[in-house]
Each structure stands twice: as structure tokens, then as C-alpha cells.
Coordinates of C-alpha atoms in Angstrom, one line a residue:
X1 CA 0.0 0.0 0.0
X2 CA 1.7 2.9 -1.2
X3 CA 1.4 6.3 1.4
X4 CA 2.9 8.9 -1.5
X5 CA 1.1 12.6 -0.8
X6 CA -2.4 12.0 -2.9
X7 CA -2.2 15.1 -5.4
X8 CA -5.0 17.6 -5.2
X9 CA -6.7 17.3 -8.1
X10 CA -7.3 13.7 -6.7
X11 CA -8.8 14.6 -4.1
X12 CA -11.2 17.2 -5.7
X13 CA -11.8 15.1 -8.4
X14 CA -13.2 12.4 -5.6
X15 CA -15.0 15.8 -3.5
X16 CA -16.8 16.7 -6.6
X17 CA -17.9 13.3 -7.3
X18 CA -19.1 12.7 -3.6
X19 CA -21.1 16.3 -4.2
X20 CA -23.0 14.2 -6.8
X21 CA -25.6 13.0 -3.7
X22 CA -26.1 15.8 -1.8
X23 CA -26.2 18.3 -4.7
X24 CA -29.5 15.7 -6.0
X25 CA -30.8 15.7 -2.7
X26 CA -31.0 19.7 -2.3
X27 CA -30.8 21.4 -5.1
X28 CA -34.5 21.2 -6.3
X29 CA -35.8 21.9 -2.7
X30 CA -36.6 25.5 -3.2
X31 CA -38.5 24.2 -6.6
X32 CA -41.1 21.7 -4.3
X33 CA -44.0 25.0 -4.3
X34 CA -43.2 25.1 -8.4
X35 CA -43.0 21.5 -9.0
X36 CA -46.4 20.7 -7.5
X37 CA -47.8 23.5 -9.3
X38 CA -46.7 22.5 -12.8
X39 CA -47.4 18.3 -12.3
X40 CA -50.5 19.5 -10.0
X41 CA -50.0 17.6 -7.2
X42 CA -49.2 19.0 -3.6
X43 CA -46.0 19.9 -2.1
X44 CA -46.1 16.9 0.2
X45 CA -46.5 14.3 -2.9
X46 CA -43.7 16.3 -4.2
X47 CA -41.6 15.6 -0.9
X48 CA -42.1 11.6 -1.8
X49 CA -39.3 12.1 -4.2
X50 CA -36.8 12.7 -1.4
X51 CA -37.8 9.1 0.7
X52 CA -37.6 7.6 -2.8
X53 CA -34.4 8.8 -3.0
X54 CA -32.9 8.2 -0.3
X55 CA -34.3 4.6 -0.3
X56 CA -33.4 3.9 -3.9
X57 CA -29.4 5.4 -3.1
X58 CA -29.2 2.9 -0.7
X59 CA -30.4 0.2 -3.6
X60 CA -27.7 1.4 -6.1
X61 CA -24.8 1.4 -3.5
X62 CA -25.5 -2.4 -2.3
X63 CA -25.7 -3.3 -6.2
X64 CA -23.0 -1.0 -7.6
X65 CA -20.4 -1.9 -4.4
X66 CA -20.2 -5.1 -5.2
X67 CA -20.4 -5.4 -9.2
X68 CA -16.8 -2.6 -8.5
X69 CA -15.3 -5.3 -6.5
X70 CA -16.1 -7.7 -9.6
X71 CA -15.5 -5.5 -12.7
X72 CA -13.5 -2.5 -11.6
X73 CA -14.0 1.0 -10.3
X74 CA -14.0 2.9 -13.2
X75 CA -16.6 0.8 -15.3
X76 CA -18.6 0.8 -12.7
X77 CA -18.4 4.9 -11.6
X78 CA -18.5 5.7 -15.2
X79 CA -22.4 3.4 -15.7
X80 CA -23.3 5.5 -12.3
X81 CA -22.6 8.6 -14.1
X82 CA -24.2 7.6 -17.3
X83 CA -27.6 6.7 -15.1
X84 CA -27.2 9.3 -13.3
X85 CA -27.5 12.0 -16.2
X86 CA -29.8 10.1 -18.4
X87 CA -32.7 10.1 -15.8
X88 CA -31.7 13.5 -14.9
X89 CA -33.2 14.7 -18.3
X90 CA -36.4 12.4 -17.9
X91 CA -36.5 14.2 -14.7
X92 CA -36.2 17.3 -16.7
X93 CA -38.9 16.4 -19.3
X94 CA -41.6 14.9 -16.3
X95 CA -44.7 16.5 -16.4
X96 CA -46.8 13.8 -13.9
X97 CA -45.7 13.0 -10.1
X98 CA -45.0 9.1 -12.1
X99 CA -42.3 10.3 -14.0
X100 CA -40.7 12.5 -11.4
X101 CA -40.8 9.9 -8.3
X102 CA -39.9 7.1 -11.2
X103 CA -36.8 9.3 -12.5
X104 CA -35.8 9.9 -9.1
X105 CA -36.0 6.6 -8.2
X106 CA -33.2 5.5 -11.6
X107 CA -31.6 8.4 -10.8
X108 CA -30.8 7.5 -7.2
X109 CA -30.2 4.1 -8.5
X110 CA -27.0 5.8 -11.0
X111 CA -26.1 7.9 -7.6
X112 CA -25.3 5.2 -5.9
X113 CA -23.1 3.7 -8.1
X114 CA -20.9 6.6 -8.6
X115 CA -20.9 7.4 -4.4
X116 CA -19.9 3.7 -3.2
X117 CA -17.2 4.0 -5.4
X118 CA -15.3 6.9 -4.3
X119 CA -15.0 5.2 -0.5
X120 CA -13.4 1.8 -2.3
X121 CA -11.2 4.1 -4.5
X122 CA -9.7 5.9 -1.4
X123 CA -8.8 2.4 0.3
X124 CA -7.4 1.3 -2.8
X125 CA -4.9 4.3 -2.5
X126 CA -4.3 4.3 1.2
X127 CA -5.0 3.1 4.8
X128 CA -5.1 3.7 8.2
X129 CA -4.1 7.5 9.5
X130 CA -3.7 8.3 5.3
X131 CA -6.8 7.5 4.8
X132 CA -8.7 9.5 7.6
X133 CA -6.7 12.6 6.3
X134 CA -7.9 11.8 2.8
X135 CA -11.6 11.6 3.5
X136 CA -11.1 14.9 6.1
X137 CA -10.0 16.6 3.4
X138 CA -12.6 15.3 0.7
X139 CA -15.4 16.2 3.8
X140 CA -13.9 19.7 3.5
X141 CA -14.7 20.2 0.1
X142 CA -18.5 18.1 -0.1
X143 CA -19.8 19.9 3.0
X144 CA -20.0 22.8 1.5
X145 CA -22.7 21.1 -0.9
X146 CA -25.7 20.9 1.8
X147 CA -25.2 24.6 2.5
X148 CA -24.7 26.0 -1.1
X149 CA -27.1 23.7 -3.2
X150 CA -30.3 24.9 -2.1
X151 CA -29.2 28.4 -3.5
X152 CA -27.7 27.1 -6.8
X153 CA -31.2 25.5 -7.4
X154 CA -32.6 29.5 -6.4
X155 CA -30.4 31.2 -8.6
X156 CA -31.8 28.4 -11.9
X157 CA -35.2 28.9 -10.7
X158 CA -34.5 32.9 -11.5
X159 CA -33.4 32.4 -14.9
X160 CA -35.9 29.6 -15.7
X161 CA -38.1 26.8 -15.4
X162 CA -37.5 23.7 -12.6
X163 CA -36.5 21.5 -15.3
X164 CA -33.6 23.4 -15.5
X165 CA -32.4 22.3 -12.4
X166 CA -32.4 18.8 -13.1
X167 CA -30.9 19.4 -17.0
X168 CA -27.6 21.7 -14.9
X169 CA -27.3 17.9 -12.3
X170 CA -27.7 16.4 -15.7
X171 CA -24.3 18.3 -17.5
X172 CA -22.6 18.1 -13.8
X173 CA -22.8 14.3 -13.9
X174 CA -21.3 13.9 -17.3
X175 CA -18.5 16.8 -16.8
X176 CA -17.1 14.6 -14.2
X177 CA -16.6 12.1 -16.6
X178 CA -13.4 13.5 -18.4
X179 CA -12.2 14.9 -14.9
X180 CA -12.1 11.2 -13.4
X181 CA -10.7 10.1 -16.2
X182 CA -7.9 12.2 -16.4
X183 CA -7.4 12.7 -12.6
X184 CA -8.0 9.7 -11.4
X185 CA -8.3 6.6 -14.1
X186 CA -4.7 7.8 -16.2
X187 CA -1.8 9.6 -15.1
X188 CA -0.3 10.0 -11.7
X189 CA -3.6 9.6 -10.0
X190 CA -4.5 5.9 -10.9
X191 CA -3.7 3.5 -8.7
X192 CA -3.6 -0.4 -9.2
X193 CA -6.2 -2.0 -7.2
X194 CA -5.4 -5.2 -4.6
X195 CA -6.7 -8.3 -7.0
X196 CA -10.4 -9.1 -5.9
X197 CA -11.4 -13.0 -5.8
X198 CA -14.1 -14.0 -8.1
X199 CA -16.8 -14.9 -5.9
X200 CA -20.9 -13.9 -6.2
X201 CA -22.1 -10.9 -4.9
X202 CA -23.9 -12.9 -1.8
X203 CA -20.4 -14.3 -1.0
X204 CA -19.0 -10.7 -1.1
X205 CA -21.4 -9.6 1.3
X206 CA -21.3 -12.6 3.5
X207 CA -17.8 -12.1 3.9
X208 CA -18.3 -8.4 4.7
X209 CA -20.9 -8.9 7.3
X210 CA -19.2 -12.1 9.0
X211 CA -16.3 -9.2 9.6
X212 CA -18.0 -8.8 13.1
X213 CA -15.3 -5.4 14.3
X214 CA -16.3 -3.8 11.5
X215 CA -20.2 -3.7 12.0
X216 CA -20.0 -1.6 15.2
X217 CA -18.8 0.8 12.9
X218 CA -21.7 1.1 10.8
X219 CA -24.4 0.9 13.5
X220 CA -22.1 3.8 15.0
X221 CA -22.5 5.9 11.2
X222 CA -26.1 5.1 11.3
X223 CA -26.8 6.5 14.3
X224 CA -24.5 9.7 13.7
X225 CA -26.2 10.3 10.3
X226 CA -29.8 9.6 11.1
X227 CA -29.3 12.6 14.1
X228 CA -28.1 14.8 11.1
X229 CA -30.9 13.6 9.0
X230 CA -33.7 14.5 11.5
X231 CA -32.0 18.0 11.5
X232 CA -31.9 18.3 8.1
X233 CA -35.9 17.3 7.6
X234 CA -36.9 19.8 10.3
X235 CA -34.9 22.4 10.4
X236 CA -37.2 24.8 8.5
X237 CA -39.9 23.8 11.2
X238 CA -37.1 24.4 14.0
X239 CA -35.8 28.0 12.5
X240 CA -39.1 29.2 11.0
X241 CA -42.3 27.6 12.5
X242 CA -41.4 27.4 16.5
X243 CA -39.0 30.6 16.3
X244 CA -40.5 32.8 13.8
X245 CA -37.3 33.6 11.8
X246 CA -38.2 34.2 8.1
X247 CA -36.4 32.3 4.8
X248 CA -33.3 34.7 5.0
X249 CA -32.7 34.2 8.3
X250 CA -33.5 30.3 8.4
X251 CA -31.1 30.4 5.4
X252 CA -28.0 32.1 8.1
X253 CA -29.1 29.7 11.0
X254 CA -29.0 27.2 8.7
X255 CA -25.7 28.0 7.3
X256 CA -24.2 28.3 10.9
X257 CA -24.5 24.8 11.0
X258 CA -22.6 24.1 7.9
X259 CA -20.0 26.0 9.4
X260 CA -19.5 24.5 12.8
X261 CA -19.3 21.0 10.1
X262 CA -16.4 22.7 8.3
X263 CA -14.4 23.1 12.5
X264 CA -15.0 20.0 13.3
X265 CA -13.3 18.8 10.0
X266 CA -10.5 21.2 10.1
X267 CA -9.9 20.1 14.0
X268 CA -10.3 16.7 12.9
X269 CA -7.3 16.7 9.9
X270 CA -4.7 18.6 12.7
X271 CA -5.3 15.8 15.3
X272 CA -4.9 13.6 12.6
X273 CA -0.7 14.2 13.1
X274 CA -0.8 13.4 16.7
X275 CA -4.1 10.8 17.0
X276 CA -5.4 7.9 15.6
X277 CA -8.7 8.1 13.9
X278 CA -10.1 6.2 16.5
X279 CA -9.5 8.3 19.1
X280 CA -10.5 11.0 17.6
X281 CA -13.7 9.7 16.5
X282 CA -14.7 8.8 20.2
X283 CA -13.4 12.5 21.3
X284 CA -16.2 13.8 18.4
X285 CA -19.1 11.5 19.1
X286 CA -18.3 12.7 23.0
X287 CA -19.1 16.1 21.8
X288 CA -22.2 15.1 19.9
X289 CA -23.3 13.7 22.8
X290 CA -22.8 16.9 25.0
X291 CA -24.6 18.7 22.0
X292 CA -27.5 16.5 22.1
X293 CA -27.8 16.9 26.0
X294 CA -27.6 20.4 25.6
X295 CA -30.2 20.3 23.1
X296 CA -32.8 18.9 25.8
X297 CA -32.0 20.9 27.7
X298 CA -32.8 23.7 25.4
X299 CA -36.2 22.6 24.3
X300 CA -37.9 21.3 27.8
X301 CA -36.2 24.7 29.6
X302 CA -37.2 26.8 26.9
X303 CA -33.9 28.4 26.0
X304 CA -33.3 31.5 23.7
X305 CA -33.0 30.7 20.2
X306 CA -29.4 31.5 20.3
X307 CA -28.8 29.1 23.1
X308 CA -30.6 26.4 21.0
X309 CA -28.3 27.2 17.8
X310 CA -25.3 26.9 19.7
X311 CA -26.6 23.6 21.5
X312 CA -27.4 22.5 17.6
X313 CA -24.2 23.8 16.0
X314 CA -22.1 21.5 18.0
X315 CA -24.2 18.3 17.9
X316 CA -24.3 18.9 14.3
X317 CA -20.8 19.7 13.4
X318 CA -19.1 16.9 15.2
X319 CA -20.4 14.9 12.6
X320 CA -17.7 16.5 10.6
X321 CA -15.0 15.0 12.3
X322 CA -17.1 11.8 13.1
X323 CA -18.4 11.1 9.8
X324 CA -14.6 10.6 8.0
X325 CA -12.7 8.7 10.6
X326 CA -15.6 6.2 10.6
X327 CA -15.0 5.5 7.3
X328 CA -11.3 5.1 7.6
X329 CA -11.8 2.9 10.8
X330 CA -14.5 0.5 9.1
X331 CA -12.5 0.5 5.6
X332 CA -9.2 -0.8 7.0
X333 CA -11.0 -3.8 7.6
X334 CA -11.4 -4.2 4.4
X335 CA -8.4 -4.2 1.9
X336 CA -9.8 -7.0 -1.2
X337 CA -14.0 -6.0 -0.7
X338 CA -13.6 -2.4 -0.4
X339 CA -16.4 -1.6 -2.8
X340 CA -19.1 -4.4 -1.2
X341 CA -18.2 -3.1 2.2
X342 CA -18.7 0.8 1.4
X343 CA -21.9 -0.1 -0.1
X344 CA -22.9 -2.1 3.4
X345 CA -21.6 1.4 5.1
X346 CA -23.6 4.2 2.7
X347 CA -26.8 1.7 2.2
X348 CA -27.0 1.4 6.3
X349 CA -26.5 5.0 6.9
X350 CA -29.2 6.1 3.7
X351 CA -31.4 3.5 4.5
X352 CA -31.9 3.7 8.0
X353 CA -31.6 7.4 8.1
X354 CA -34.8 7.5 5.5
X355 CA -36.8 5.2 7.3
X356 CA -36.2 6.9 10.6
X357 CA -36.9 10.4 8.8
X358 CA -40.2 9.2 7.3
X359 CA -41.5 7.5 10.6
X360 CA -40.7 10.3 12.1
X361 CA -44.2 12.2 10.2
X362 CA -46.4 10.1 12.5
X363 CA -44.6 11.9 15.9
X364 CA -45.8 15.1 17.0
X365 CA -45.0 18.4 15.4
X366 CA -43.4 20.0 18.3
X367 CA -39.8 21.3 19.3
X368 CA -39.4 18.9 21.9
X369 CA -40.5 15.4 20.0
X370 CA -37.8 16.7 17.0
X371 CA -35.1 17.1 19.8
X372 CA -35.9 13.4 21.5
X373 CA -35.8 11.8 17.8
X374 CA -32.5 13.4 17.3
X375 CA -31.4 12.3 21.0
X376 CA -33.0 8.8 19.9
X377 CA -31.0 8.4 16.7
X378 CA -27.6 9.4 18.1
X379 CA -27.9 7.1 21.4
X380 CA -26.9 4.0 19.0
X381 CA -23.6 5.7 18.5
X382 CA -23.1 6.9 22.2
X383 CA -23.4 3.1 22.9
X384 CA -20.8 2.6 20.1
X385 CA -18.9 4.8 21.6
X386 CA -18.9 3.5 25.6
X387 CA -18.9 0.1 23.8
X388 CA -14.9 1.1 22.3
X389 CA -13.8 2.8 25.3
X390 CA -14.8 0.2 27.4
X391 CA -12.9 -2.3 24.5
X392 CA -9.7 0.1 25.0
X393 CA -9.8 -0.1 28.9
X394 CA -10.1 -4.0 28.4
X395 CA -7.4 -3.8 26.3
X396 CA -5.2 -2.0 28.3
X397 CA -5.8 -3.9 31.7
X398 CA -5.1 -7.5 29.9
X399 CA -1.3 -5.9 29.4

């Protein structure tokens, strides 16, 4: 395994493919009072096409994971991409709620592809410690997508029609096609891959899930993400319906969030050079935890909103320090299967996250009940977490 500096254009070739999913996921948001209005349907039909997102992601990655292991990384990212754009502009031609959840559902499928296989490429280049400060430094780059794609899809809707939006994901997808190619596929930024053994997809994933160490780590994701997810379905209800702040300000508190992400992961990268990623991924989910207690504490003592925001901001932006030493910790497990087990990793953390966020409708529509969901979610990786310190004490006291 070689641990040469990865060059730059690597890594932002890998960032901007990763900005694939969340650019999907957000861009059309503003466009949901539009779309329903042109197909006719209401904004809440409309809001089915991000479960059936979400849902059909997962899908792709479990398919697309393992058929990269089999055939190779770039065959494989390159069909994702091709998907990917071709059901974009079905998207972009829809006019019924069929075509629109059934585009998203192909498009999703093509998403999932290309994002399972960025995870496998990084272990194919590097492990361990390397590869935490690779994914940091991707994370850098793709958290700014949450934050800044609801606003590219505001400034299309200004200079045209919804369809647009999904004709500019459409052109993104297939512009990453020469950049991979060049920056990643040829040149100084391809990498030969450990040789796979043939075996069935089943057998690939048997082997992944009979890896026992590695599962805490994506029980530990799934909890992390599904407490982000929660946030991110109602935090317009948070900002704007229980404190009264209006779109431009939502937008800022919103934002504040994004930026507390971008600390966590700039913290994260320096401790890199004195810590392992484990160690730094229990000090991070430590701080979630905090956050989340803080966040209780905020809604049943009826704190200022400013209180709450900073409560949110750091249960919230640990996950930008959790999310990428996860992945290094649960990849290293993995150095022939790397694409079947980051599709085990992103299906878990997409799957369950979506299932939690839509069971979540039936609870009540208060402040409090969104708080105790989020406290709900995280409490699976809190257990991860005592569960590894109490691991590394054992450890310790055997010596």
C-alpha cells in the first residue's frame, strides 16, 4: 500500500464526485411550491421524491459496491454517471408525479453507483491514518454542498423553469466524466487496485458482514447520520415555524451549522498528526453527545433561540469530524472488498436514516418530539462509543 502525498486534483476530483448525492438531494428543494404547481399535485406528494431517494441510493450502493469489486472501479463509476445524467433529463422532461418519483428513483439508483465508489477508490490508494486525512480533506470540500445547493437551485429557478435544475445535475454528472478520467483513471492519480477474488455478490457480502469489528462501525455511522438527517428534515420547522425567523434568516441559521461541520473537520485533519482516527472519533461523538444533552436541555427549559443554535451547532458539526474517521476505521478492515463493504456502510447509513426520517411524520410536530428523535438516533452511536472505550480499557488492563 503505497502512502505517497495523494495530489490535489485527486482529491477534488473524488469531493466533486461525492457532491453528486447531496447536490441531488437539495438542489430542487426551493422548486417543491413550483413542481407541484406545474405536475398539479401538492408539495407533500412532491416531498415523496426525497424518501424515494434516499431509499433507492441505498439500492444502487449495495448493487453498484459489489459489481466494482467484480468489474472495476471505473466501469462501474463511469455506468453510475451515465444513469445518473440520463434520468436527470427524464427528470427534466416529467410533467406527472409518475415520472418525477420514477426518474428519481433511476436516478438515485446511478447515484449510488458513482458514491460507493469513491470510498473503495480511497482504500485502494491508502489506509489507516492516510486514509482518515484523505476523507477529512474530501469532507472539506462536499460539506460545502448541503449549504450552497439549495441556493444554486434558487439562482436556476431565476433564470428559468424547474426543469432546469435537473438538466444543470444532468451536465454536472457527465463533466465529471473526463475529470475522473484524467485525474483519477490515467496519469499519476491511478492506482492499481489489490486483485479481488471471483466470488458472487452474496459471497462478497457474506464475507463483509461475517467481519464482526467492522459492523459496530456502521451501527455507530447510522446513528451519527440519522441525528443529522432528522435536522436536516426539520430544520425549517425548528428555524421558522417554532421561532419565527423568516427564509433569510433560516437560510443564516441554517448555514451556521454548515460552518460548525467545516471546524469540526479542520480540528479533525490537525489531530490527525498526533491521534489515531479512532481516538478522535470517540473524542467527536463525545461532543455530539454533550450537544445532544444540551439540546434537551434547550427545548424542555425553553432556552433563547441563540442558546438552542449553539446547542445544535455542536451536535451537528461533530459529525464533521465523526463522519470521515468512521469511514477510515470500518474500511481498513477491508483491503480486497472495499467496494461491497462501502456499499454495506452508505446503504446502512441512507437506509436507516430515510426510514427513521419518514416514521418520524407520524410523531408530534413540536420542538421537543424533534429534539428526542435526534437524542434517539444518536444514542446507537453513544453506545458505540462507551462500547470502544470500554474495548480500550479492556485492552489496556489485559497488558
Amino acid at each position: 500500500m503505497t502512502h505517497t502525498k495523494t495530489p490535489f486534483i485527486v482529491v477534488l476530483s473524488l469531493a466533486l464526485t461525492m457532491m453528486l448525492g447531496p447536490f441531488s438531494m437539495d438542489t430542487y428543494l426551493p422548486a417543491f411550491p413550483v413542481i407541484g404547481e406545474t405536475l398539479g399535485v401538492s408539495q407533500q406528494s412532491v416531498s415523496l421524491s426525497v424518501s424515494v431517494y434516499v431509499i433507492a441510493l441505498a439500492l444502487g450502493q449495495l448493487v453498484g459496491g459489489a459489481l466494482s469489486d467484480r468489474f472495476g472501479r471505473q466501469r462501474v463509476l463511469m455506468g453510475g454517471l451515465a444513469i445518473f445524467a440520463l434520468a436527470s433529463v427524464v427528470i427534466g422532461l416529467a410533467d406527472s408525479l409518475g415520472q418525477l418519483l420514477g426518474g428519481r428513483a433511476v436516478q438515485a439508483f446511478g447515484a449510488g453507483w458513482t458514491l460507493v465508489s469513491v470510498p473503495a477508490l480511497v482504500r485502494d490508494r491508502v489506509a489507516g491514518r492516510d486514509a482518515a486525512k484523505l476523507f477529512s480533506m474530501m469532507g472539506f470540500i462536499m460539506v460545502l454542498a448541503p449549504g450552497i445547493a439549495p441556493s444554486v437551485g434558487s439562482a436556476i429557478l431565476a433564470i428559468g423553469s424547474w426543469h432546469y435544475i435537473f438538466f444543470a445535475l444532468a451536465a454536472y454528472a457527465l463533466a465529471l466524466v473526463p475529470l475522473l478520467i484524467r485525474a483519477v483513471f490515467t496519469g499519476p492519480g491511478k492506482v492499481s487496485r489489490t486483485k479481488s477474488p471471483q466470488m458472487s455478490l452474496w459471497a462478497r457480502y457474506k464475507q463483509v458482514l461475517s467481519t464482526r469489528p467492522a459492523m459496530a462501525f456502521i451501527a455507530w455511522q447510522a446513528g451519527s447520520f440519522s441525528c443529522l438527517m432528522m435536522f436536516i428534515t426539520y430544520a425549517s420547522f425548528i428555524y421558522q415555524g417554532h421561532f419565527g425567523q423568516t427564509s433569510s434568516e433560516f437560510a443564516l441559521l441554517f448555514a451556521a451549522n454548515i460552518v460548525a461541520m467545516l471546524a469540526f473537520n479542520i480540528a479533525n485533519r490537525l489531530l490527525l498528526t498526533r491521534l489515531p482516527s479512532l481516538r478522535i472519533l470517540q473524542m467527536a461523538t463525545a461532543c455530539q453527545a454533550v450537544g445532544v444533552v444540551l439540546l434537551l436541555a434547550a427545548a424542555f427549559l425553553d432556552w433563547s433561540m441563540y442558546a438552542f443554535l449553539a446547542a445544535m451547532m455542536l451536535t451537528i458539526g461533530a459529525v464533521g469530524a465523526i463522519s470521515p474517521n468512521i469511514q477510515a476505521c470500518y474500511m481498513e478492515f477491508f483491503p480486497t472488498s472495499g467496494g461491497t463493504a462501502a456499499a454495506l456502510l452508505g446503504a446502512a447509513q441512507f437506509g436507516i436514516a430515510g426510514i427513521l426520517s419518514a416514521l418520524s411524520a407520524v410523531m408530534p410536530h413540536t420542538l421537543a418530539s424533534v429534539v428526542l428523535a435526534m437524542a434517539a438516533c444518536g444514542a446507537v452511536a453513544y453506545v458505540m462509543l462507551a462500547r470502544s472505550l470500554l474495548k480500550g480499557r479492556g485492552a489496556i488492563e489485559a497488558r
